[in-house]
mmCIF file of C-alpha atoms (C1' of nucleotides) in Angstrom:
data_model
loop_
_atom_site.group_PDB
_atom_site.id
_atom_site.type_symbol
_atom_site.label_atom_id
_atom_site.label_comp_id
_atom_site.label_asym_id
_atom_site.label_seq_id
_atom_site.Cartn_x
_atom_site.Cartn_y
_atom_site.Cartn_z
ATOM 1 C CA MET A 23 7.660 32.412 -6.205
ATOM 2 C CA ALA A 24 9.865 34.087 -3.603
ATOM 3 C CA ASP A 25 9.489 31.097 -1.344
ATOM 4 C CA LEU A 26 10.522 28.709 -4.022
ATOM 5 C CA ASP A 27 13.545 30.749 -4.941
ATOM 6 C CA THR A 28 14.662 30.980 -1.372
ATOM 7 C CA ARG A 29 14.337 27.232 -1.083
ATOM 8 C CA LEU A 30 16.354 26.748 -4.222
ATOM 9 C CA ASP A 31 18.929 29.257 -3.076
ATOM 10 C CA GLU A 32 19.122 27.579 0.279
ATOM 11 C CA MET A 33 19.741 24.201 -1.297
ATOM 12 C CA ILE A 34 22.395 25.604 -3.582
ATOM 13 C CA ALA A 35 24.072 27.391 -0.700
ATOM 14 C CA ARG A 36 24.133 24.178 1.370
ATOM 15 C CA LEU A 37 25.689 22.267 -1.497
ATOM 16 C CA ARG A 38 28.342 24.893 -2.097
ATOM 17 C CA GLU A 39 29.061 25.118 1.615
ATOM 18 C CA LYS A 40 30.020 21.465 1.664
ATOM 19 C CA GLY A 41 32.069 21.718 -1.480
ATOM 20 C CA TYR A 42 29.662 19.824 -3.708
ATOM 21 C CA ARG A 43 29.494 20.804 -7.333
ATOM 22 C CA LEU A 44 26.553 22.314 -9.051
ATOM 23 C CA THR A 45 26.146 20.455 -12.315
ATOM 24 C CA PRO A 46 23.289 21.173 -14.704
ATOM 25 C CA GLN A 47 21.677 17.837 -13.826
ATOM 26 C CA ARG A 48 21.880 18.583 -10.141
ATOM 27 C CA LEU A 49 20.489 22.024 -10.612
ATOM 28 C CA ALA A 50 17.557 20.583 -12.532
ATOM 29 C CA VAL A 51 16.828 18.164 -9.703
ATOM 30 C CA LEU A 52 17.097 20.917 -7.116
ATOM 31 C CA ARG A 53 14.733 23.107 -9.053
ATOM 32 C CA ILE A 54 12.122 20.404 -9.193
ATOM 33 C CA LEU A 55 12.460 19.525 -5.542
ATOM 34 C CA ALA A 56 12.450 23.132 -4.425
ATOM 35 C CA ALA A 57 9.332 23.954 -6.389
ATOM 36 C CA SER A 58 7.185 20.858 -6.534
ATOM 37 C CA GLN A 59 4.067 20.692 -4.436
ATOM 38 C CA LYS A 60 3.407 17.208 -5.751
ATOM 39 C CA HIS A 61 5.956 15.305 -3.717
ATOM 40 C CA PRO A 62 7.427 13.606 -6.763
ATOM 41 C CA GLY A 63 9.135 10.236 -6.773
ATOM 42 C CA VAL A 64 12.498 9.493 -8.315
ATOM 43 C CA GLU A 65 10.893 8.374 -11.555
ATOM 44 C CA GLY A 66 8.892 11.575 -11.795
ATOM 45 C CA ILE A 67 11.934 13.742 -11.188
ATOM 46 C CA TYR A 68 13.796 11.698 -13.770
ATOM 47 C CA GLU A 69 11.202 12.308 -16.447
ATOM 48 C CA ARG A 70 11.098 16.005 -15.802
ATOM 49 C CA VAL A 71 14.859 16.361 -15.743
ATOM 50 C CA ARG A 72 15.065 14.493 -19.038
ATOM 51 C CA GLU A 73 12.860 17.060 -20.688
ATOM 52 C CA ASP A 74 15.792 19.454 -20.370
ATOM 53 C CA PHE A 75 18.712 17.018 -20.197
ATOM 54 C CA PRO A 76 17.753 13.899 -22.134
ATOM 55 C CA MET A 77 20.946 12.037 -21.362
ATOM 56 C CA THR A 78 20.555 12.197 -17.619
ATOM 57 C CA SER A 79 20.576 8.797 -15.957
ATOM 58 C CA LEU A 80 18.346 7.502 -13.223
ATOM 59 C CA ALA A 81 21.409 6.784 -11.101
ATOM 60 C CA THR A 82 22.237 10.463 -11.030
ATOM 61 C CA ILE A 83 18.755 11.289 -9.785
ATOM 62 C CA TYR A 84 19.108 8.711 -7.040
ATOM 63 C CA LYS A 85 22.532 10.040 -6.096
ATOM 64 C CA THR A 86 21.362 13.626 -5.962
ATOM 65 C CA VAL A 87 18.231 12.865 -4.004
ATOM 66 C CA THR A 88 20.204 10.746 -1.547
ATOM 67 C CA LEU A 89 22.738 13.501 -1.135
ATOM 68 C CA LEU A 90 20.065 16.082 -0.416
ATOM 69 C CA LYS A 91 18.344 13.718 1.964
ATOM 70 C CA GLU A 92 21.543 13.217 3.909
ATOM 71 C CA MET A 93 22.012 16.961 4.106
ATOM 72 C CA GLY A 94 18.494 17.280 5.481
ATOM 73 C CA GLN A 95 17.385 19.313 2.485
ATOM 74 C CA VAL A 96 14.692 16.921 1.338
ATOM 75 C CA MET A 97 12.399 14.725 3.339
ATOM 76 C CA GLU A 98 11.731 11.195 2.198
ATOM 77 C CA LEU A 99 8.276 9.671 2.413
ATOM 78 C CA SER A 100 8.222 5.942 1.917
ATOM 79 C CA PHE A 101 5.078 3.946 1.292
ATOM 80 C CA GLY A 102 4.649 0.253 0.799
ATOM 81 C CA GLY A 103 4.200 -0.761 -2.781
ATOM 82 C CA MET A 104 5.510 2.382 -4.400
ATOM 83 C CA GLY A 105 8.843 4.071 -4.547
ATOM 84 C CA CYS A 106 9.616 6.872 -2.108
ATOM 85 C CA ARG A 107 8.287 10.359 -2.633
ATOM 86 C CA TYR A 108 10.187 13.522 -1.773
ATOM 87 C CA ASP A 109 9.416 16.885 -0.289
ATOM 88 C CA GLY A 110 12.009 19.550 -0.945
ATOM 89 C CA ARG A 111 9.863 22.553 -0.197
ATOM 90 C CA ASN A 112 9.559 21.662 3.429
ATOM 91 C CA PRO A 113 12.146 19.094 4.507
ATOM 92 C CA HIS A 114 11.003 19.036 8.120
ATOM 93 C CA PRO A 115 8.407 16.673 9.573
ATOM 94 C CA HIS A 116 4.892 17.780 8.798
ATOM 95 C CA PRO A 117 1.615 16.006 8.142
ATOM 96 C CA HIS A 118 0.700 14.745 4.690
ATOM 97 C CA LEU A 119 -2.532 13.773 3.031
ATOM 98 C CA ILE A 120 -2.316 10.852 0.630
ATOM 99 C CA CYS A 121 -5.124 10.036 -1.789
ATOM 100 C CA LEU A 122 -5.332 6.285 -2.087
ATOM 101 C CA GLN A 123 -6.914 6.528 -5.519
ATOM 102 C CA CYS A 124 -4.925 9.125 -7.482
ATOM 103 C CA ARG A 125 -1.845 8.776 -5.260
ATOM 104 C CA ASN A 126 -1.454 12.521 -4.977
ATOM 105 C CA ILE A 127 0.205 13.743 -1.839
ATOM 106 C CA VAL A 128 -0.409 17.167 -0.378
ATOM 107 C CA ASP A 129 0.631 18.881 2.810
ATOM 108 C CA ALA A 130 -2.029 18.910 5.521
ATOM 109 C CA ASP A 131 -2.055 22.020 7.599
ATOM 110 C CA VAL A 132 -3.223 20.745 10.933
ATOM 111 C CA GLY A 133 -1.800 21.539 14.308
ATOM 112 C CA ASP A 134 1.647 20.066 14.707
ATOM 113 C CA VAL A 135 2.793 17.218 16.827
ATOM 114 C CA THR A 136 5.639 18.681 18.840
ATOM 115 C CA GLY A 137 3.525 18.457 21.976
ATOM 116 C CA LEU A 138 2.976 14.777 21.382
ATOM 117 C CA CYS A 139 6.681 14.267 20.741
ATOM 118 C CA LYS A 140 7.474 15.691 24.151
ATOM 119 C CA GLU A 141 4.837 13.509 25.756
ATOM 120 C CA VAL A 142 6.203 10.406 24.063
ATOM 121 C CA SER A 143 9.726 11.311 25.037
ATOM 122 C CA ARG A 144 8.763 11.813 28.655
ATOM 123 C CA LYS A 145 6.709 8.629 28.887
ATOM 124 C CA THR A 146 9.120 6.331 27.123
ATOM 125 C CA GLY A 147 12.587 7.717 27.664
ATOM 126 C CA TYR A 148 13.262 7.782 23.928
ATOM 127 C CA ARG A 149 15.145 10.717 22.532
ATOM 128 C CA ILE A 150 12.786 11.690 19.732
ATOM 129 C CA VAL A 151 14.572 12.827 16.612
ATOM 130 C CA SER A 152 11.808 12.997 14.081
ATOM 131 C CA HIS A 153 8.279 11.899 13.427
ATOM 132 C CA ARG A 154 5.792 11.272 10.729
ATOM 133 C CA LEU A 155 2.080 11.899 10.508
ATOM 134 C CA ASP A 156 0.205 10.849 7.397
ATOM 135 C CA PHE A 157 -3.486 10.658 6.605
ATOM 136 C CA PHE A 158 -4.729 8.262 3.968
ATOM 137 C CA GLY A 159 -8.024 8.775 2.250
ATOM 138 C CA ILE A 160 -9.848 9.818 -0.887
ATOM 139 C CA CYS A 161 -9.496 13.355 -2.145
ATOM 140 C CA ARG A 162 -12.472 15.450 -3.159
ATOM 141 C CA GLU A 163 -11.879 14.979 -6.883
ATOM 142 C CA CYS A 164 -11.671 11.213 -6.609
ATOM 143 C CA GLN A 165 -14.819 11.102 -4.477
ATOM 144 C CA GLU A 166 -16.693 12.886 -7.234
ATOM 145 C CA LYS A 167 -15.293 10.707 -9.996
ATOM 146 C CA LYS A 168 -16.696 7.654 -8.271
ATOM 147 C CA MET N 7 -2.094 -14.612 26.907
ATOM 148 C CA ALA N 8 -5.823 -14.406 26.491
ATOM 149 C CA ASP N 9 -5.388 -11.426 24.206
ATOM 150 C CA LEU N 10 -3.024 -13.240 21.947
ATOM 151 C CA ASP N 11 -5.240 -16.236 21.691
ATOM 152 C CA THR N 12 -8.242 -14.119 20.843
ATOM 153 C CA ARG N 13 -6.179 -12.418 18.150
ATOM 154 C CA LEU N 14 -5.135 -15.760 16.778
ATOM 155 C CA ASP N 15 -8.672 -17.074 16.967
ATOM 156 C CA GLU N 16 -9.941 -13.970 15.255
ATOM 157 C CA MET N 17 -7.480 -14.365 12.423
ATOM 158 C CA ILE N 18 -8.333 -18.011 11.999
ATOM 159 C CA ALA N 19 -12.043 -17.236 12.034
ATOM 160 C CA ARG N 20 -11.623 -14.549 9.363
ATOM 161 C CA LEU N 21 -9.675 -16.920 7.155
ATOM 162 C CA ARG N 22 -12.248 -19.680 7.510
ATOM 163 C CA GLU N 23 -15.052 -17.229 6.911
ATOM 164 C CA LYS N 24 -13.655 -16.408 3.510
ATOM 165 C CA GLY N 25 -13.015 -20.019 2.629
ATOM 166 C CA TYR N 26 -9.239 -19.876 2.933
ATOM 167 C CA ARG N 27 -7.455 -22.974 4.085
ATOM 168 C CA LEU N 28 -5.551 -23.308 7.286
ATOM 169 C CA THR N 29 -2.281 -25.002 6.442
ATOM 170 C CA PRO N 30 0.444 -25.629 9.008
ATOM 171 C CA GLN N 31 2.620 -22.957 7.415
ATOM 172 C CA ARG N 32 -0.172 -20.434 7.528
ATOM 173 C CA LEU N 33 -0.955 -21.264 11.100
ATOM 174 C CA ALA N 34 2.688 -20.751 12.011
ATOM 175 C CA VAL N 35 2.667 -17.314 10.380
ATOM 176 C CA LEU N 36 -0.592 -16.389 12.104
ATOM 177 C CA ARG N 37 0.776 -17.429 15.463
ATOM 178 C CA ILE N 38 3.822 -15.241 15.062
ATOM 179 C CA LEU N 39 1.846 -12.263 13.856
ATOM 180 C CA ALA N 40 -0.806 -12.642 16.534
ATOM 181 C CA ALA N 41 1.723 -12.816 19.326
ATOM 182 C CA SER N 42 4.713 -10.763 18.325
ATOM 183 C CA GLN N 43 5.300 -7.432 19.994
ATOM 184 C CA LYS N 44 8.364 -6.895 17.855
ATOM 185 C CA HIS N 45 6.697 -5.987 14.594
ATOM 186 C CA PRO N 46 8.653 -8.543 12.607
ATOM 187 C CA GLY N 47 9.521 -8.271 8.952
ATOM 188 C CA VAL N 48 8.983 -10.967 6.364
ATOM 189 C CA GLU N 49 12.497 -12.278 6.804
ATOM 190 C CA GLY N 50 12.041 -12.526 10.565
ATOM 191 C CA ILE N 51 8.781 -14.385 10.228
ATOM 192 C CA TYR N 52 10.424 -16.667 7.698
ATOM 193 C CA GLU N 53 13.220 -17.624 10.056
ATOM 194 C CA ARG N 54 10.861 -18.344 12.910
ATOM 195 C CA VAL N 55 8.497 -20.376 10.760
ATOM 196 C CA ARG N 56 11.420 -22.409 9.489
ATOM 197 C CA GLU N 57 12.310 -23.455 13.028
ATOM 198 C CA ASP N 58 9.153 -25.540 12.958
ATOM 199 C CA PHE N 59 8.711 -26.093 9.211
ATOM 200 C CA PRO N 60 12.131 -26.022 7.597
ATOM 201 C CA MET N 61 10.855 -26.443 4.075
ATOM 202 C CA THR N 62 8.661 -23.363 4.123
ATOM 203 C CA SER N 63 9.476 -20.913 1.351
ATOM 204 C CA LEU N 64 9.760 -17.183 1.534
ATOM 205 C CA ALA N 65 7.096 -16.865 -1.153
ATOM 206 C CA THR N 66 4.595 -18.508 1.162
ATOM 207 C CA ILE N 67 5.362 -16.007 3.905
ATOM 208 C CA TYR N 68 4.855 -13.165 1.463
ATOM 209 C CA LYS N 69 1.611 -14.647 0.210
ATOM 210 C CA THR N 70 0.234 -15.191 3.693
ATOM 211 C CA VAL N 71 1.209 -11.771 4.951
ATOM 212 C CA THR N 72 -0.274 -10.138 1.864
ATOM 213 C CA LEU N 73 -3.479 -12.099 2.315
ATOM 214 C CA LEU N 74 -3.803 -11.037 5.938
ATOM 215 C CA LYS N 75 -3.015 -7.470 5.032
ATOM 216 C CA GLU N 76 -5.769 -7.436 2.429
ATOM 217 C CA MET N 77 -8.195 -8.822 4.977
ATOM 218 C CA GLY N 78 -7.215 -6.040 7.367
ATOM 219 C CA GLN N 79 -5.839 -8.511 9.869
ATOM 220 C CA VAL N 80 -2.316 -7.163 9.852
ATOM 221 C CA MET N 81 -1.052 -3.646 9.465
ATOM 222 C CA GLU N 82 1.928 -2.971 7.290
ATOM 223 C CA LEU N 83 4.570 -0.467 8.295
ATOM 224 C CA SER N 84 6.901 0.475 5.506
ATOM 225 C CA PHE N 85 10.124 2.353 5.968
ATOM 226 C CA GLY N 86 12.616 3.499 3.388
ATOM 227 C CA GLY N 87 15.652 1.311 3.167
ATOM 228 C CA MET N 88 14.277 -1.734 4.943
ATOM 229 C CA GLY N 89 11.583 -4.227 4.174
ATOM 230 C CA CYS N 90 8.141 -3.714 5.655
ATOM 231 C CA ARG N 91 7.360 -4.637 9.239
ATOM 232 C CA TYR N 92 4.056 -6.052 10.385
ATOM 233 C CA ASP N 93 1.746 -5.674 13.330
ATOM 234 C CA GLY N 94 -0.772 -8.447 13.783
ATOM 235 C CA ARG N 95 -1.633 -7.829 17.404
ATOM 236 C CA ASN N 96 -3.247 -4.525 16.614
ATOM 237 C CA PRO N 97 -3.999 -4.137 12.914
ATOM 238 C CA HIS N 98 -5.580 -0.713 13.309
ATOM 239 C CA PRO N 99 -3.748 2.600 13.042
ATOM 240 C CA HIS N 100 -1.854 3.441 16.185
ATOM 241 C CA PRO N 101 1.369 5.277 16.953
ATOM 242 C CA HIS N 102 4.714 3.538 16.828
ATOM 243 C CA LEU N 103 8.126 4.301 18.233
ATOM 244 C CA ILE N 104 11.048 3.349 16.043
ATOM 245 C CA CYS N 105 14.596 3.248 17.357
ATOM 246 C CA LEU N 106 16.891 4.443 14.610
ATOM 247 C CA GLN N 107 19.808 2.535 16.050
ATOM 248 C CA CYS N 108 18.549 -0.935 16.969
ATOM 249 C CA ARG N 109 15.575 -0.735 14.596
ATOM 250 C CA ASN N 110 13.203 -2.036 17.221
ATOM 251 C CA ILE N 111 9.628 -0.924 16.880
ATOM 252 C CA VAL N 112 7.249 -0.658 19.794
ATOM 253 C CA ASP N 113 3.740 0.651 20.203
ATOM 254 C CA ALA N 114 3.537 4.133 21.688
ATOM 255 C CA ASP N 115 0.575 4.671 23.941
ATOM 256 C CA VAL N 116 -0.140 8.323 23.425
ATOM 257 C CA GLY N 117 -3.508 9.927 22.920
ATOM 258 C CA ASP N 118 -4.955 8.900 19.605
ATOM 259 C CA VAL N 119 -5.428 10.914 16.478
ATOM 260 C CA THR N 120 -9.101 10.477 15.659
ATOM 261 C CA GLY N 121 -9.723 14.098 16.569
ATOM 262 C CA LEU N 122 -7.083 15.226 14.123
ATOM 263 C CA CYS N 123 -8.543 12.952 11.450
ATOM 264 C CA LYS N 124 -11.893 14.661 11.782
ATOM 265 C CA GLU N 125 -10.255 18.061 11.632
ATOM 266 C CA VAL N 126 -8.327 17.132 8.503
ATOM 267 C CA SER N 127 -11.426 15.717 6.917
ATOM 268 C CA ARG N 128 -13.423 18.847 7.629
ATOM 269 C CA LYS N 129 -10.721 21.225 6.449
ATOM 270 C CA THR N 130 -9.772 19.399 3.280
ATOM 271 C CA GLY N 131 -12.824 17.492 2.128
ATOM 272 C CA TYR N 132 -10.882 14.245 2.049
ATOM 273 C CA ARG N 133 -12.631 11.125 3.237
ATOM 274 C CA ILE N 134 -10.025 9.872 5.702
ATOM 275 C CA VAL N 135 -9.680 6.106 5.703
ATOM 276 C CA SER N 136 -6.592 5.557 7.753
ATOM 277 C CA HIS N 137 -3.580 7.290 9.165
ATOM 278 C CA ARG N 138 -0.128 6.741 10.444
ATOM 279 C CA LEU N 139 1.774 8.301 13.299
ATOM 280 C CA ASP N 140 5.364 7.265 13.914
ATOM 281 C CA PHE N 141 8.054 8.659 16.154
ATOM 282 C CA PHE N 142 11.692 8.129 15.296
ATOM 283 C CA GLY N 143 14.376 8.338 17.899
ATOM 284 C CA ILE N 144 16.830 6.507 20.106
ATOM 285 C CA CYS N 145 15.551 4.110 22.721
ATOM 286 C CA ARG N 146 16.784 4.172 26.287
ATOM 287 C CA GLU N 147 19.037 1.153 25.855
ATOM 288 C CA CYS N 148 20.733 2.571 22.787
ATOM 289 C CA GLN N 149 21.256 5.913 24.504
ATOM 290 C CA GLU N 150 23.113 4.139 27.290
ATOM 291 C CA LYS N 151 25.183 2.019 24.935
ATOM 292 C CA LYS N 152 26.530 5.140 23.324
ATOM 293 C "C1'" DC H 28 -11.925 -35.468 -5.265
ATOM 294 C "C1'" DT H 29 -11.490 -30.746 -6.132
ATOM 295 C "C1'" DT H 30 -9.751 -26.740 -5.288
ATOM 296 C "C1'" DC H 31 -6.509 -24.105 -3.183
ATOM 297 C "C1'" DA H 32 -1.786 -23.633 -1.203
ATOM 298 C "C1'" DT H 33 3.021 -24.690 -1.425
ATOM 299 C "C1'" DG H 34 7.845 -24.550 -3.118
ATOM 300 C "C1'" DC H 35 10.781 -23.550 -6.566
ATOM 301 C "C1'" DA H 36 12.760 -20.702 -9.900
ATOM 302 C "C1'" DA H 37 12.368 -16.894 -12.718
ATOM 303 C "C1'" DA H 38 10.734 -12.308 -13.227
ATOM 304 C "C1'" DA H 39 9.832 -7.727 -11.856
ATOM 305 C "C1'" DC H 40 11.017 -3.699 -9.458
ATOM 306 C "C1'" DA H 41 13.544 -0.413 -6.743
ATOM 307 C "C1'" DT H 42 17.853 1.084 -5.460
ATOM 308 C "C1'" DT H 43 23.007 0.908 -5.185
ATOM 309 C "C1'" DT H 44 27.569 0.409 -6.815
ATOM 310 C "C1'" DG H 45 31.946 0.161 -9.731
ATOM 311 C "C1'" DC H 46 34.206 2.277 -13.016
ATOM 312 C "C1'" DA H 47 35.991 4.854 -17.177
ATOM 313 C "C1'" DG H 48 35.575 9.197 -19.006
ATOM 314 C "C1'" DC H 49 34.018 14.013 -18.576
ATOM 315 C "C1'" DT H 50 33.742 18.681 -16.415
ATOM 316 C "C1'" DG H 51 32.984 22.340 -12.947
ATOM 317 C "C1'" DG H 52 35.536 25.457 -10.284
ATOM 318 C "C1'" DC W 13 44.276 20.621 -13.670
ATOM 319 C "C1'" DC W 14 41.924 17.068 -10.848
ATOM 320 C "C1'" DA W 15 38.477 15.803 -7.329
ATOM 321 C "C1'" DG W 16 34.070 14.940 -7.889
ATOM 322 C "C1'" DC W 17 30.226 13.933 -11.164
ATOM 323 C "C1'" DT W 18 28.058 11.484 -14.828
ATOM 324 C "C1'" DG W 19 26.223 7.535 -17.540
ATOM 325 C "C1'" DC W 20 26.244 2.964 -18.139
ATOM 326 C "C1'" DA W 21 25.791 -1.647 -16.793
ATOM 327 C "C1'" DA W 22 25.974 -4.910 -13.439
ATOM 328 C "C1'" DA W 23 24.884 -6.061 -8.673
ATOM 329 C "C1'" DT W 24 21.718 -6.032 -4.756
ATOM 330 C "C1'" DG W 25 17.689 -6.599 -2.185
ATOM 331 C "C1'" DT W 26 12.881 -7.058 -1.990
ATOM 332 C "C1'" DT W 27 8.572 -8.606 -3.521
ATOM 333 C "C1'" DT W 28 5.763 -10.937 -7.128
ATOM 334 C "C1'" DT W 29 4.518 -14.489 -10.351
ATOM 335 C "C1'" DG W 30 3.941 -18.947 -13.087
ATOM 336 C "C1'" DC W 31 3.565 -23.442 -12.712
ATOM 337 C "C1'" DA W 32 3.788 -28.400 -11.349
ATOM 338 C "C1'" DT W 33 3.063 -30.979 -7.263
ATOM 339 C "C1'" DG W 34 0.876 -31.795 -2.897
ATOM 340 C "C1'" DA W 35 -2.540 -31.472 0.742
ATOM 341 C "C1'" DA W 36 -6.885 -29.405 3.126
ATOM 342 C "C1'" DG W 37 -11.614 -29.782 3.474
#
DNA sequence: CTTCATGCAAAACATTTGCAGCTGG
DNA sequence: CCAGCTGCAAATGTTTTGCATGAAG
């Protein structure tokens, strides 16, 4: 849990640093984003926050997530057809594995792409800021269900 | 132009094969998707189709693009904040370069990722169906403008 | 002729925004 | 206190859908 706490602490520190307030709703969102392996979407965060704070509005979730995104403390993953999903545990580019059946998203620990970034930059003249590498497929559980 | 024509012919053949009709509007959409390097969005396709067929509706563009996507004849690229963009010239996974300033999208010819796919598959047990590799940055022109 | 496709308008979502009142620091 | 947050509701933007009419094969 140390990792998770340091992530949470980091997020809180970054908020404070910029003079943003730490409301109970915000803290609840931070907690979820700092801890969740499941790359939740806004709706998912909303439901979980409402377990503790039933009057929380969806707009607040959006505002908080957007704020964190702009501060570089969460990474947004957008997919056609569904709302965006968020990774607060590791807000830097890294590969993801998406199951097309159960829609779960997990981190994929394969060699990173920084080498490729450099190659692309050199070949094209672009200044590469970020990247995204996602694999789509069927997870083991869903293969067995079939 | 041979390439483009074969892409167009391929798309037409696939439509016919499945018993879909080839209307003027559809043909116009196919032409744009088969030829465009710019990875247009629905709105862009709409505007260009309307130059030739001013009564075409947006719904028709959506329906045609969705149909082609389901047939695997166009690849959809979704990004947070903007509508999806489409690649009809090469509907198979391949890396893209996105300029964060001018929003242009071009193909990036870097070594492909099939090796990584196999590695991921072996390590995780997922059956990998597809993938996505995108680089975000600032293109040469936009760097100079700054 | 017989589907299937089109265009229109309405609906369905996802996300953002304006604003009055509340509250963290 | 009081700037910044919240909740609500309305606005926005995108994509989908239902249905009557029209056209492809």
